[in-house]
mmCIF file of C-alpha atoms in Angstrom:
data_model
loop_
_atom_site.group_PDB
_atom_site.id
_atom_site.type_symbol
_atom_site.label_atom_id
_atom_site.label_comp_id
_atom_site.label_asym_id
_atom_site.label_seq_id
_atom_site.Cartn_x
_atom_site.Cartn_y
_atom_site.Cartn_z
ATOM 1 C CA MET A 19 -18.467 -7.388 -44.165
ATOM 2 C CA LYS A 20 -17.196 -4.266 -42.618
ATOM 3 C CA SER A 21 -17.917 -5.540 -39.115
ATOM 4 C CA LEU A 22 -15.948 -8.730 -39.783
ATOM 5 C CA VAL A 23 -12.926 -6.680 -40.700
ATOM 6 C CA MET A 24 -13.284 -4.475 -37.610
ATOM 7 C CA VAL A 25 -13.460 -7.345 -35.117
ATOM 8 C CA PRO A 26 -9.961 -8.698 -35.722
ATOM 9 C CA ARG A 27 -8.528 -5.193 -35.593
ATOM 10 C CA LYS A 28 -10.222 -4.525 -32.264
ATOM 11 C CA TRP A 29 -9.032 -7.911 -31.027
ATOM 12 C CA ARG A 30 -5.448 -6.948 -31.944
ATOM 13 C CA GLU A 31 -5.830 -3.615 -30.150
ATOM 14 C CA PHE A 32 -7.135 -5.452 -27.107
ATOM 15 C CA LYS A 33 -4.139 -7.814 -27.184
ATOM 16 C CA GLU A 34 -1.743 -4.848 -27.510
ATOM 17 C CA LEU A 35 -3.464 -3.130 -24.595
ATOM 18 C CA GLU A 36 -3.184 -6.340 -22.584
ATOM 19 C CA LYS A 37 0.567 -6.480 -23.343
ATOM 20 C CA LEU A 38 0.919 -2.842 -22.402
ATOM 21 C CA ASP A 39 -0.801 -3.487 -19.081
ATOM 22 C CA SER A 40 1.496 -6.407 -18.342
ATOM 23 C CA VAL A 41 4.475 -4.208 -19.247
ATOM 24 C CA ARG A 42 3.201 -1.495 -16.919
ATOM 25 C CA ALA A 43 2.640 -4.026 -14.170
ATOM 26 C CA GLN A 44 6.181 -5.323 -14.639
ATOM 27 C CA VAL A 45 7.596 -1.791 -14.475
ATOM 28 C CA LEU A 46 5.602 -1.089 -11.321
ATOM 29 C CA ALA A 47 6.776 -4.358 -9.771
ATOM 30 C CA GLU A 48 10.425 -3.532 -10.519
ATOM 31 C CA LEU A 49 9.987 -0.022 -9.150
ATOM 32 C CA ALA A 50 8.397 -1.430 -5.990
ATOM 33 C CA LYS A 51 11.338 -3.838 -5.545
ATOM 34 C CA GLU A 52 13.788 -0.986 -6.021
ATOM 35 C CA GLN A 53 12.020 1.263 -3.517
ATOM 36 C CA GLY A 54 11.731 -1.587 -1.016
ATOM 37 C CA SER A 55 15.428 -2.413 -1.243
ATOM 38 C CA GLN A 56 16.258 1.271 -0.894
ATOM 39 C CA LEU A 57 14.148 1.486 2.274
ATOM 40 C CA ARG A 58 15.925 -1.554 3.729
ATOM 41 C CA PHE A 59 19.339 -0.099 2.823
ATOM 42 C CA MET A 60 18.473 3.241 4.415
ATOM 43 C CA ALA A 61 17.213 1.576 7.611
ATOM 44 C CA ASP A 62 20.490 -0.337 7.872
ATOM 45 C CA LEU A 63 22.503 2.804 7.154
ATOM 46 C CA ASP A 64 20.615 4.776 9.810
ATOM 47 C CA LEU A 65 21.357 2.130 12.418
ATOM 48 C CA ARG A 66 25.029 2.126 11.451
ATOM 49 C CA LEU A 67 25.177 5.925 11.695
ATOM 50 C CA VAL A 68 23.579 5.992 15.153
ATOM 51 C CA PHE A 69 25.658 3.134 16.538
ATOM 52 C CA GLY A 70 28.817 4.621 15.003
ATOM 53 C CA TYR A 71 28.066 7.963 16.633
ATOM 54 C CA LEU A 72 27.378 6.324 19.990
ATOM 55 C CA THR A 73 30.607 4.332 19.694
ATOM 56 C CA ALA A 74 32.544 7.546 19.028
ATOM 57 C CA GLN A 75 30.915 9.134 22.084
ATOM 58 C CA PHE A 76 31.836 6.164 24.295
ATOM 59 C CA ILE A 77 35.435 6.255 23.035
ATOM 60 C CA LEU A 78 35.584 9.994 23.727
ATOM 61 C CA VAL A 79 34.245 9.509 27.256
ATOM 62 C CA GLY A 80 36.770 6.734 27.889
ATOM 63 C CA TRP A 81 39.630 8.881 26.651
ATOM 64 C CA ILE A 82 38.549 11.924 28.650
ATOM 65 C CA SER A 83 38.143 9.916 31.852
ATOM 66 C CA ALA A 84 41.729 8.685 31.474
ATOM 67 C CA GLN A 85 43.125 12.235 31.195
ATOM 68 C CA GLN A 86 44.489 13.965 34.286
ATOM 69 C CA SER A 87 44.001 17.482 32.963
ATOM 70 C CA LEU A 88 42.969 19.079 29.702
ATOM 71 C CA THR A 89 43.998 22.458 28.367
ATOM 72 C CA LEU A 90 41.289 24.942 27.526
ATOM 73 C CA SER A 91 42.152 24.925 23.821
ATOM 74 C CA LEU A 92 41.937 21.115 23.720
ATOM 75 C CA VAL A 93 38.563 21.202 25.452
ATOM 76 C CA TRP A 94 37.252 23.739 22.937
ATOM 77 C CA ALA A 95 38.586 21.674 20.030
ATOM 78 C CA ILE A 96 36.952 18.503 21.366
ATOM 79 C CA LEU A 97 33.662 20.332 21.925
ATOM 80 C CA LEU A 98 33.778 21.789 18.409
ATOM 81 C CA VAL A 99 34.499 18.441 16.761
ATOM 82 C CA ASN A 100 31.810 16.784 18.860
ATOM 83 C CA ALA A 101 29.258 19.464 17.909
ATOM 84 C CA LEU A 102 30.135 19.196 14.212
ATOM 85 C CA LEU A 103 29.834 15.426 14.313
ATOM 86 C CA PHE A 104 26.459 15.718 16.032
ATOM 87 C CA CYS A 105 25.228 18.222 13.417
ATOM 88 C CA VAL A 106 26.312 15.923 10.575
ATOM 89 C CA ILE A 107 24.545 12.929 12.136
ATOM 90 C CA VAL A 108 21.314 14.885 12.668
ATOM 91 C CA LEU A 109 21.462 16.305 9.133
ATOM 92 C CA LEU A 110 21.952 12.837 7.646
ATOM 93 C CA LEU A 111 19.111 11.383 9.703
ATOM 94 C CA VAL A 112 16.748 14.187 8.661
ATOM 95 C CA ARG A 113 17.695 13.798 4.985
ATOM 96 C CA HIS A 114 17.246 10.024 5.199
ATOM 97 C CA GLY A 115 13.854 10.576 6.817
ATOM 98 C CA ARG A 116 12.781 12.768 3.912
ATOM 99 C CA ARG A 117 14.048 10.279 1.345
ATOM 100 C CA ARG A 118 12.358 7.442 3.190
ATOM 101 C CA HIS A 119 9.110 9.436 3.114
ATOM 102 C CA GLN A 120 9.479 9.900 -0.663
ATOM 103 C CA ALA A 121 10.079 6.187 -1.162
ATOM 104 C CA SER A 122 7.046 5.404 0.978
ATOM 105 C CA LEU A 123 4.896 7.761 -1.113
ATOM 106 C CA THR A 124 6.209 6.131 -4.292
ATOM 107 C CA LEU A 125 5.233 2.714 -2.927
ATOM 108 C CA ARG A 126 1.806 4.093 -2.031
ATOM 109 C CA ASN A 127 1.362 5.353 -5.596
ATOM 110 C CA ILE A 128 2.355 1.927 -6.925
ATOM 111 C CA ASP A 129 -0.199 0.318 -4.614
ATOM 112 C CA ILE A 130 -2.877 2.704 -5.901
ATOM 113 C CA ALA A 131 -1.922 1.966 -9.521
ATOM 114 C CA LEU A 132 -2.201 -1.769 -8.817
ATOM 115 C CA GLN A 133 -5.601 -1.132 -7.158
ATOM 116 C CA LEU A 134 -4.431 -2.552 -3.836
ATOM 117 C CA TYR A 135 -6.649 -0.058 -1.988
ATOM 118 C CA ASP A 136 -9.776 -0.758 -4.048
ATOM 119 C CA GLU A 137 -12.274 -2.784 -2.103
ATOM 120 C CA GLY A 138 -13.061 -6.056 -3.838
ATOM 121 C CA ALA A 139 -10.293 -5.801 -6.455
ATOM 122 C CA TYR A 140 -8.447 -8.793 -4.968
ATOM 123 C CA PHE A 141 -10.691 -10.018 -2.132
ATOM 124 C CA ASP A 142 -14.445 -9.852 -1.725
ATOM 125 C CA GLY A 143 -15.352 -6.892 0.444
ATOM 126 C CA ARG A 144 -11.779 -6.226 1.617
ATOM 127 C CA ILE A 145 -8.749 -4.309 0.459
ATOM 128 C CA LYS A 146 -5.378 -5.972 -0.197
ATOM 129 C CA ASN A 147 -3.165 -3.483 1.670
ATOM 130 C CA PRO A 148 -3.945 -1.586 4.850
ATOM 131 C CA ASP A 149 -3.637 2.142 4.583
ATOM 132 C CA ARG A 150 -0.064 3.425 4.890
ATOM 133 C CA GLN A 151 1.003 6.164 7.231
ATOM 134 C CA ARG A 152 -0.144 9.543 5.960
ATOM 135 C CA SER A 153 1.985 11.886 8.023
ATOM 136 C CA ARG A 154 3.093 14.960 6.107
ATOM 137 C CA ASN A 155 6.172 15.553 8.264
ATOM 138 C CA PRO A 156 8.926 13.110 7.262
ATOM 139 C CA LEU A 157 10.789 13.804 10.501
ATOM 140 C CA LEU A 158 7.950 12.197 12.468
ATOM 141 C CA LEU A 159 7.992 8.975 10.456
ATOM 142 C CA TYR A 160 9.863 5.810 11.313
ATOM 143 C CA TRP A 161 12.634 5.759 13.935
ATOM 144 C CA HIS A 162 14.287 9.065 13.105
ATOM 145 C CA PRO A 163 12.945 11.053 16.082
ATOM 146 C CA ILE A 164 14.112 8.303 18.431
ATOM 147 C CA TYR A 165 17.541 8.146 16.751
ATOM 148 C CA ILE A 166 17.895 11.925 16.916
ATOM 149 C CA GLY A 167 16.800 11.883 20.570
ATOM 150 C CA ILE A 168 19.355 9.212 21.458
ATOM 151 C CA CYS A 169 22.140 11.103 19.689
ATOM 152 C CA SER A 170 21.038 14.350 21.377
ATOM 153 C CA VAL A 171 21.192 12.796 24.833
ATOM 154 C CA ALA A 172 24.647 11.357 24.091
ATOM 155 C CA PHE A 173 25.830 14.746 22.804
ATOM 156 C CA VAL A 174 24.573 16.639 25.861
ATOM 157 C CA VAL A 175 25.988 14.105 28.329
ATOM 158 C CA VAL A 176 29.410 14.046 26.671
ATOM 159 C CA THR A 177 29.475 17.848 26.381
ATOM 160 C CA LEU A 178 28.636 18.208 30.079
ATOM 161 C CA LEU A 179 31.231 15.598 30.988
ATOM 162 C CA ILE A 180 33.913 17.433 28.998
ATOM 163 C CA SER A 181 32.917 20.759 30.546
ATOM 164 C CA PHE A 182 32.907 19.422 34.122
ATOM 165 C CA THR A 183 36.196 17.593 33.568
ATOM 166 C CA ARG A 184 37.854 20.838 32.503
ATOM 167 C CA PHE A 185 36.537 22.886 35.389
ATOM 168 C CA ALA A 186 36.801 20.233 38.106
#
């Protein structure tokens, strides 16, 4: 008789555990959606930052080429503002790279929790997801080094142009 009483209780515990697993899966799915949308937002924001910076550099070059002569104090002010703008852009890109790396690690942890890297969990003899990038340096991930390189080239070219315009 005792075993008959225990079976329904174990069955209830199994059902509760099954509900808990579906709740966990739902939480993981929502977290994955959130991280994915954040990665897309950050990619869009990075592109806007880089293209905005390049647009500002082109406008500055156009304005400087239209000037007959520039005073030394104006040249120094332009160079200072340009350098500060460059530093802000690089700082934002580096911070976004670190945050993107964190979001990528969070998605990797979700994949591990959902057993997407376990061979045979979803497909016979294969894993569901290929291995994600494992670089430890967030600056080397994604497009950030290229964006920083592009902004650096623009900064150097505009700075040289301003300097040569003043002393020409």
